[in-house]
Amino acid sequence: MATAASSAPRKPIAEFFDQAGMLVVLAILFIGCSVFVENFLSWRNMQGLALAVSMTGMVACTMLFCLAAGDFDLSIGSVVACAGVLAAVVMNKTESITLGVAAGLGIGALVGVANGYVVAKLRINALITTLATMQIVRGFGFIISDGKAVGIGVEDFFSLGSSALFGVPTPVWITAVCFAIFGFILNRTVFGRDTLAVGGNSEASHLAGIAVDRVKIIIFTAQGVMAAFAGIVLASRITSGQPNTSQGFELEVISACVLGGVSLTGGVGSMAFVIAGVLIMGIVQNAMNLLNVATFYQYVARGLILLAAVLFDRWKRRKQCGTRGI
Amino acid sequence: MPPALAFDHVSMAFPGVKALDEVSFDVCAGSIHALMGENGAGKSTLLKILSGAYPPSGGSLAIDGQPRAFRDTAEALTAGIAVIYQELHLVPEMSVAENLFLGHLPQTFGIVNRRALAEAARQQLELIGEDINPQTKVGQLSLGQRQMVEIAKALTRGARIIAFDEPTSSLSDREVRRLFTIIRELRTRGCAVLYVSHRMEEIFELCDRITILRDGRHVATGRLPSRDTGVPPLDSSLPLTRDAVVQRMVGRTLADIYNYTPRASRGFEGTALAAGPTRTADDNREGVPTSGSSTHEPPPTRDDRALVVDGLCGPGLAEPCSFTVAAGEIFGFFGLIGAGRSELLKLLFGAVPKTSGGITFSGRELTITSPRHAIAAGIVLCPEDRKKEGIVPVRSVLENINLSARRRTARAGLFIHEAWEQTNARERTAQLRVKTPSVHQLIRNLSGGNQQKVILARWLSEKVNVILLDEPTRGIDVGAKSEIYTIMQDLARSGVCVIVVSSELPEILGVSDRIAVMRQGKIAAILDRAEATEEKLLKLALPLETGRAS
């Protein structure tokens, strides 16, 4: 290997680095933390890490589609909270897990359809639309819970968040399945390719016969349902619906996607890189916790990492297309 | 005296491509120097180097005999170089005056001196003889006026070397005349003008000398037989003829780039011409209501695979439009910008909803309310603005080709048929001779001509009955143009109705079997190939009230 690499001067390595980008960063980060951070590699910590990123991971799947189609969704943090609260309230009233989960997913779908309709049909900018629904839905969560945490009385429900299979917590399995399904949809289905085309140039896509509006509405709906589902899983883990939870969650998810090389202008994105982005954010957070870095400093560090990642990406791209300074 | 601008063995290498290979030539002060070459020949790269956007990877520039190396565009500006691109670099929300002095507004302690600004702007605009209020927002100006503002901006910065990149591609005829007057004025003032264009007529009308590039290499620099310059020829060599220029650009002679061949199967020979008298401009000048304009149309043809458009109305059309295109016919639409040609195609394609009117193909009434329906019915559109409406720049050639056809070929209508997509992309790129390193190349890295071929490839992957081509060769070099004409002829020969919109008279005359002239949102006349001439078409296309000829 070493001889092959040295005889063909650096090219394969450079190419691999270009292609793999964030995956390499992830590998280096993981190895670095394993070596230098005590307890990092322990099974217990790995479980904790996986559980911590599971929620971001789930929602990042649909956020990837949203960003790839050239939009984004700020309302997900509120949907997580509202769906959890609503599920808790309905469950307490009806004693039925099914009805509770259905109500939670229902509110997510409703918000998603509304977002999608306003963005696609009424052509309001996604930033403004979802900024509005973010506040509306947050308010709605407070209204139905009267501003207080809603403890859940149906104990069977807690197994969704706290059970484990082969020693891996259920939410982590769910996230892994989501990664697989949405990765497949993006790469291997007409819908996935249409999504990237719409993000790359919606007018050209329209003129190529793609039902642009429908693609967007479906994406926003999926995003709403996914966020609601994450909210229900969260409620199960913490045994209550919290109207205050997940503030700023939307930015965490978008950061992870951007870290994974998804273009904010649309048209570019891959699941493997988004997973890398999610894990990088999770590992950094986890390592800082283990190293007892104060929360205030953690914010600073996360912001710096995001900025560095984006600059790195820009630098790499510029290198790829010569000196074309766009 | 050293030349105003000299390129000395300039090379530029991008990863995998040598965009420029040791290009050397001089541009003299007080001359208009044409730069021609096919797309991908290296013209744009050369301009980018001149503007300081790229440092050359080899060779150097000299200005007035002084070698210069620009680190950025600001340095090139200071050295008196201005490059005026196709996409103008003006801020639409700001006034003309502010745009003219952008970056060096007259100011006292950071506060803009509005009066001085207005005064200086007025002077600059007067200098180029343009009657524009400096307070107008640039966004409210016509494209031609914006170009003038761009030129005035270059002059306010003291530019003495001015390069134009395809300046006329979106200008009306009148605006082109205006631009030429000003470019000649620049020459008189001793500026060195570098003029990049694909339009042969312009080059021969305007330029004194020409440099031809091919595949990044310098092929020839020579004199052009200019008419009225009053400037003595710069060298004694024989002027290059049009044929010689084309031959050097493409490396072969093009006898007839339109490749027009009469097709025996045309459904209109006889019937159309005998039955319907050609509508002339005078019919409409009398204000005859043309709602029943089908009376001017030929009666139903023997050819049952015809496209019949009856009383089509919608945004951009002033009157209902009716016409029939036979299978295997090439039907041209000529008209000035804004005459409603592109709008008509968009209505046919369902991209813009029509308000009334019927579209029939093969005797079957089509209901088209979106491009998707149109494509399903075999009607496809190559849009006018390739970048904005045609390509998905950040995706690969393969994806751009299969953008539409994959809906049809996907397994269960959902899952991508990878093997088919690969094969289709390979076959289509080979068939249309798309120049790309691989089908996985991002389409934005291809030249304009090759992007257009990819869009054609997209539609050739579908079952096409009617193809609508909106300015199919705009901004494309001669070689690729000729190939696109061949594709059009082949499509027609295979029985497709080909509808082509073009602003270039020689092109529309060269390719069409019949030509409809549009004026102010209506079809002014439909002429047969045999009776159509440049004069007739132009006369029909010009607006009525004013009749301002160029």
PDB file of C-alpha atoms in Angstrom, chain B residues 357-518:
ATOM      1  CA  GLY B 357     -58.094  27.741 -27.405  1.00  0.00           C
ATOM      2  CA  GLY B 358     -57.647  24.179 -28.494  1.00  0.00           C
ATOM      3  CA  ILE B 359     -54.595  22.079 -29.262  1.00  0.00           C
ATOM      4  CA  THR B 360     -55.119  18.996 -31.404  1.00  0.00           C
ATOM      5  CA  PHE B 361     -52.572  16.401 -32.406  1.00  0.00           C
ATOM      6  CA  SER B 362     -53.380  13.579 -34.797  1.00  0.00           C
ATOM      7  CA  GLY B 363     -56.961  14.698 -34.675  1.00  0.00           C
ATOM      8  CA  ARG B 364     -57.134  14.179 -30.928  1.00  0.00           C
ATOM      9  CA  GLU B 365     -57.907  17.134 -28.688  1.00  0.00           C
ATOM     10  CA  LEU B 366     -55.226  17.501 -26.007  1.00  0.00           C
ATOM     11  CA  THR B 367     -55.872  18.797 -22.516  1.00  0.00           C
ATOM     12  CA  ILE B 368     -52.620  20.347 -21.388  1.00  0.00           C
ATOM     13  CA  THR B 369     -52.548  22.150 -18.082  1.00  0.00           C
ATOM     14  CA  SER B 370     -48.961  21.432 -17.065  1.00  0.00           C
ATOM     15  CA  PRO B 371     -45.659  20.508 -18.706  1.00  0.00           C
ATOM     16  CA  ARG B 372     -46.218  17.003 -17.390  1.00  0.00           C
ATOM     17  CA  HIS B 373     -49.323  16.588 -19.567  1.00  0.00           C
ATOM     18  CA  ALA B 374     -47.528  18.053 -22.542  1.00  0.00           C
ATOM     19  CA  ILE B 375     -44.637  15.623 -22.170  1.00  0.00           C
ATOM     20  CA  ALA B 376     -47.047  12.723 -21.821  1.00  0.00           C
ATOM     21  CA  ALA B 377     -48.654  13.848 -25.084  1.00  0.00           C
ATOM     22  CA  GLY B 378     -45.228  13.978 -26.741  1.00  0.00           C
ATOM     23  CA  ILE B 379     -44.875  17.756 -26.752  1.00  0.00           C
ATOM     24  CA  VAL B 380     -41.530  18.909 -25.381  1.00  0.00           C
ATOM     25  CA  LEU B 381     -39.840  22.293 -24.946  1.00  0.00           C
ATOM     26  CA  CYS B 382     -36.205  23.380 -25.024  1.00  0.00           C
ATOM     27  CA  PRO B 383     -36.525  26.685 -23.170  1.00  0.00           C
ATOM     28  CA  GLU B 384     -34.967  29.964 -24.159  1.00  0.00           C
ATOM     29  CA  ASP B 385     -32.982  30.573 -20.991  1.00  0.00           C
ATOM     30  CA  ARG B 386     -30.873  27.449 -20.701  1.00  0.00           C
ATOM     31  CA  LYS B 387     -29.357  28.340 -17.377  1.00  0.00           C
ATOM     32  CA  LYS B 388     -32.547  29.378 -15.643  1.00  0.00           C
ATOM     33  CA  GLU B 389     -35.075  27.027 -17.184  1.00  0.00           C
ATOM     34  CA  GLY B 390     -33.174  24.222 -18.825  1.00  0.00           C
ATOM     35  CA  ILE B 391     -30.402  22.686 -16.803  1.00  0.00           C
ATOM     36  CA  VAL B 392     -30.093  21.679 -13.171  1.00  0.00           C
ATOM     37  CA  PRO B 393     -26.547  23.014 -12.823  1.00  0.00           C
ATOM     38  CA  VAL B 394     -25.449  21.165  -9.688  1.00  0.00           C
ATOM     39  CA  ARG B 395     -26.428  17.737 -11.033  1.00  0.00           C
ATOM     40  CA  SER B 396     -24.644  15.464 -13.466  1.00  0.00           C
ATOM     41  CA  VAL B 397     -25.112  15.127 -17.205  1.00  0.00           C
ATOM     42  CA  LEU B 398     -26.703  11.737 -16.558  1.00  0.00           C
ATOM     43  CA  GLU B 399     -29.294  13.152 -14.197  1.00  0.00           C
ATOM     44  CA  ASN B 400     -30.060  16.039 -16.505  1.00  0.00           C
ATOM     45  CA  ILE B 401     -30.644  13.667 -19.395  1.00  0.00           C
ATOM     46  CA  ASN B 402     -32.903  11.336 -17.428  1.00  0.00           C
ATOM     47  CA  LEU B 403     -34.761  14.093 -15.608  1.00  0.00           C
ATOM     48  CA  SER B 404     -37.992  13.431 -17.433  1.00  0.00           C
ATOM     49  CA  ALA B 405     -37.703   9.932 -18.890  1.00  0.00           C
ATOM     50  CA  ARG B 406     -37.018   8.326 -15.516  1.00  0.00           C
ATOM     51  CA  ARG B 407     -40.648   8.749 -14.559  1.00  0.00           C
ATOM     52  CA  ARG B 408     -41.505   6.395 -17.376  1.00  0.00           C
ATOM     53  CA  THR B 409     -38.714   3.870 -16.940  1.00  0.00           C
ATOM     54  CA  ALA B 410     -38.652   3.571 -13.160  1.00  0.00           C
ATOM     55  CA  ARG B 411     -39.575   0.163 -11.776  1.00  0.00           C
ATOM     56  CA  ALA B 412     -43.120   0.240 -10.413  1.00  0.00           C
ATOM     57  CA  GLY B 413     -42.967   3.952 -11.206  1.00  0.00           C
ATOM     58  CA  LEU B 414     -40.915   4.481  -8.058  1.00  0.00           C
ATOM     59  CA  PHE B 415     -37.485   2.915  -8.138  1.00  0.00           C
ATOM     60  CA  ILE B 416     -34.772   4.185 -10.439  1.00  0.00           C
ATOM     61  CA  HIS B 417     -33.777   1.781 -13.186  1.00  0.00           C
ATOM     62  CA  GLU B 418     -30.044   2.440 -12.828  1.00  0.00           C
ATOM     63  CA  ALA B 419     -28.894   0.293 -15.723  1.00  0.00           C
ATOM     64  CA  TRP B 420     -31.332   1.880 -18.131  1.00  0.00           C
ATOM     65  CA  GLU B 421     -30.343   5.391 -17.030  1.00  0.00           C
ATOM     66  CA  GLN B 422     -26.642   4.649 -17.485  1.00  0.00           C
ATOM     67  CA  THR B 423     -27.173   3.172 -20.933  1.00  0.00           C
ATOM     68  CA  ASN B 424     -29.526   5.911 -22.021  1.00  0.00           C
ATOM     69  CA  ALA B 425     -27.130   8.670 -20.899  1.00  0.00           C
ATOM     70  CA  ARG B 426     -24.183   7.003 -22.645  1.00  0.00           C
ATOM     71  CA  GLU B 427     -26.087   6.400 -25.858  1.00  0.00           C
ATOM     72  CA  ARG B 428     -27.590   9.876 -26.034  1.00  0.00           C
ATOM     73  CA  THR B 429     -24.335  11.660 -25.317  1.00  0.00           C
ATOM     74  CA  ALA B 430     -22.648   9.581 -28.016  1.00  0.00           C
ATOM     75  CA  GLN B 431     -25.504  10.126 -30.470  1.00  0.00           C
ATOM     76  CA  LEU B 432     -25.506  13.909 -30.034  1.00  0.00           C
ATOM     77  CA  ARG B 433     -21.726  14.085 -29.600  1.00  0.00           C
ATOM     78  CA  VAL B 434     -21.870  15.826 -26.235  1.00  0.00           C
ATOM     79  CA  LYS B 435     -18.334  16.718 -25.236  1.00  0.00           C
ATOM     80  CA  THR B 436     -17.947  15.668 -21.610  1.00  0.00           C
ATOM     81  CA  PRO B 437     -15.306  13.672 -19.755  1.00  0.00           C
ATOM     82  CA  SER B 438     -18.015  11.378 -18.396  1.00  0.00           C
ATOM     83  CA  VAL B 439     -21.760  11.306 -17.895  1.00  0.00           C
ATOM     84  CA  HIS B 440     -21.124  11.943 -14.201  1.00  0.00           C
ATOM     85  CA  GLN B 441     -19.640  15.374 -14.893  1.00  0.00           C
ATOM     86  CA  LEU B 442     -21.695  18.242 -13.437  1.00  0.00           C
ATOM     87  CA  ILE B 443     -23.550  19.883 -16.292  1.00  0.00           C
ATOM     88  CA  ARG B 444     -22.510  23.381 -15.228  1.00  0.00           C
ATOM     89  CA  ASN B 445     -18.941  22.537 -16.242  1.00  0.00           C
ATOM     90  CA  LEU B 446     -20.021  22.009 -19.851  1.00  0.00           C
ATOM     91  CA  SER B 447     -20.051  24.683 -22.538  1.00  0.00           C
ATOM     92  CA  GLY B 448     -23.357  26.225 -23.639  1.00  0.00           C
ATOM     93  CA  GLY B 449     -23.568  24.156 -26.805  1.00  0.00           C
ATOM     94  CA  ASN B 450     -23.048  20.932 -24.932  1.00  0.00           C
ATOM     95  CA  GLN B 451     -25.607  21.926 -22.297  1.00  0.00           C
ATOM     96  CA  GLN B 452     -28.114  22.491 -25.084  1.00  0.00           C
ATOM     97  CA  LYS B 453     -27.323  19.070 -26.503  1.00  0.00           C
ATOM     98  CA  VAL B 454     -27.953  17.546 -23.071  1.00  0.00           C
ATOM     99  CA  ILE B 455     -31.388  19.159 -23.001  1.00  0.00           C
ATOM    100  CA  LEU B 456     -32.074  17.780 -26.481  1.00  0.00           C
ATOM    101  CA  ALA B 457     -30.857  14.414 -25.211  1.00  0.00           C
ATOM    102  CA  ARG B 458     -33.370  14.695 -22.376  1.00  0.00           C
ATOM    103  CA  TRP B 459     -36.179  14.947 -24.910  1.00  0.00           C
ATOM    104  CA  LEU B 460     -34.802  12.386 -27.318  1.00  0.00           C
ATOM    105  CA  SER B 461     -35.109   9.965 -24.387  1.00  0.00           C
ATOM    106  CA  GLU B 462     -38.859  10.499 -24.576  1.00  0.00           C
ATOM    107  CA  LYS B 463     -41.347   9.736 -27.315  1.00  0.00           C
ATOM    108  CA  VAL B 464     -41.544  13.075 -29.104  1.00  0.00           C
ATOM    109  CA  ASN B 465     -44.324  14.150 -31.454  1.00  0.00           C
ATOM    110  CA  VAL B 466     -43.820  17.888 -31.291  1.00  0.00           C
ATOM    111  CA  ILE B 467     -40.600  19.620 -30.248  1.00  0.00           C
ATOM    112  CA  LEU B 468     -40.640  23.302 -29.335  1.00  0.00           C
ATOM    113  CA  LEU B 469     -37.221  24.947 -29.591  1.00  0.00           C
ATOM    114  CA  ASP B 470     -36.914  28.432 -28.142  1.00  0.00           C
ATOM    115  CA  GLU B 471     -33.754  30.126 -29.417  1.00  0.00           C
ATOM    116  CA  PRO B 472     -31.993  26.768 -29.603  1.00  0.00           C
ATOM    117  CA  THR B 473     -28.647  28.160 -30.730  1.00  0.00           C
ATOM    118  CA  ARG B 474     -28.365  31.318 -28.630  1.00  0.00           C
ATOM    119  CA  GLY B 475     -24.830  31.791 -27.379  1.00  0.00           C
ATOM    120  CA  ILE B 476     -23.640  28.649 -29.112  1.00  0.00           C
ATOM    121  CA  ASP B 477     -20.673  28.374 -31.427  1.00  0.00           C
ATOM    122  CA  VAL B 478     -20.890  27.653 -35.145  1.00  0.00           C
ATOM    123  CA  GLY B 479     -19.845  24.021 -34.913  1.00  0.00           C
ATOM    124  CA  ALA B 480     -22.421  23.122 -32.262  1.00  0.00           C
ATOM    125  CA  LYS B 481     -25.037  25.214 -34.088  1.00  0.00           C
ATOM    126  CA  SER B 482     -24.563  23.188 -37.199  1.00  0.00           C
ATOM    127  CA  GLU B 483     -24.919  19.987 -35.212  1.00  0.00           C
ATOM    128  CA  ILE B 484     -28.130  21.234 -33.631  1.00  0.00           C
ATOM    129  CA  TYR B 485     -29.535  22.112 -37.069  1.00  0.00           C
ATOM    130  CA  THR B 486     -28.725  18.581 -38.187  1.00  0.00           C
ATOM    131  CA  ILE B 487     -30.580  17.173 -35.186  1.00  0.00           C
ATOM    132  CA  MET B 488     -33.566  19.373 -36.064  1.00  0.00           C
ATOM    133  CA  GLN B 489     -33.575  18.159 -39.654  1.00  0.00           C
ATOM    134  CA  ASP B 490     -33.264  14.549 -38.511  1.00  0.00           C
ATOM    135  CA  LEU B 491     -36.166  14.980 -36.119  1.00  0.00           C
ATOM    136  CA  ALA B 492     -38.309  16.468 -38.861  1.00  0.00           C
ATOM    137  CA  ARG B 493     -37.361  13.686 -41.244  1.00  0.00           C
ATOM    138  CA  SER B 494     -38.484  11.144 -38.672  1.00  0.00           C
ATOM    139  CA  GLY B 495     -41.915  12.743 -38.640  1.00  0.00           C
ATOM    140  CA  VAL B 496     -41.705  15.073 -35.650  1.00  0.00           C
ATOM    141  CA  CYS B 497     -43.357  18.507 -35.814  1.00  0.00           C
ATOM    142  CA  VAL B 498     -40.514  20.916 -35.146  1.00  0.00           C
ATOM    143  CA  ILE B 499     -41.375  24.428 -33.992  1.00  0.00           C
ATOM    144  CA  VAL B 500     -38.452  26.778 -33.683  1.00  0.00           C
ATOM    145  CA  VAL B 501     -38.296  30.323 -32.347  1.00  0.00           C
ATOM    146  CA  SER B 502     -35.335  32.465 -33.295  1.00  0.00           C
ATOM    147  CA  SER B 503     -34.320  36.108 -33.393  1.00  0.00           C
ATOM    148  CA  GLU B 504     -31.625  35.445 -35.945  1.00  0.00           C
ATOM    149  CA  LEU B 505     -32.935  36.062 -39.434  1.00  0.00           C
ATOM    150  CA  PRO B 506     -30.421  33.928 -41.331  1.00  0.00           C
ATOM    151  CA  GLU B 507     -31.119  31.067 -38.947  1.00  0.00           C
ATOM    152  CA  ILE B 508     -34.894  31.171 -39.211  1.00  0.00           C
ATOM    153  CA  LEU B 509     -34.682  31.494 -42.988  1.00  0.00           C
ATOM    154  CA  GLY B 510     -32.127  28.727 -43.135  1.00  0.00           C
ATOM    155  CA  VAL B 511     -33.951  26.059 -41.181  1.00  0.00           C
ATOM    156  CA  SER B 512     -37.689  26.616 -41.593  1.00  0.00           C
ATOM    157  CA  ASP B 513     -40.158  25.186 -44.072  1.00  0.00           C
ATOM    158  CA  ARG B 514     -42.616  27.900 -43.166  1.00  0.00           C
ATOM    159  CA  ILE B 515     -42.196  30.967 -41.020  1.00  0.00           C
ATOM    160  CA  ALA B 516     -44.744  32.709 -38.848  1.00  0.00           C
ATOM    161  CA  VAL B 517     -43.883  36.292 -38.024  1.00  0.00           C
ATOM    162  CA  MET B 518     -45.099  37.538 -34.674  1.00  0.00           C
TER     163      MET B 518
END
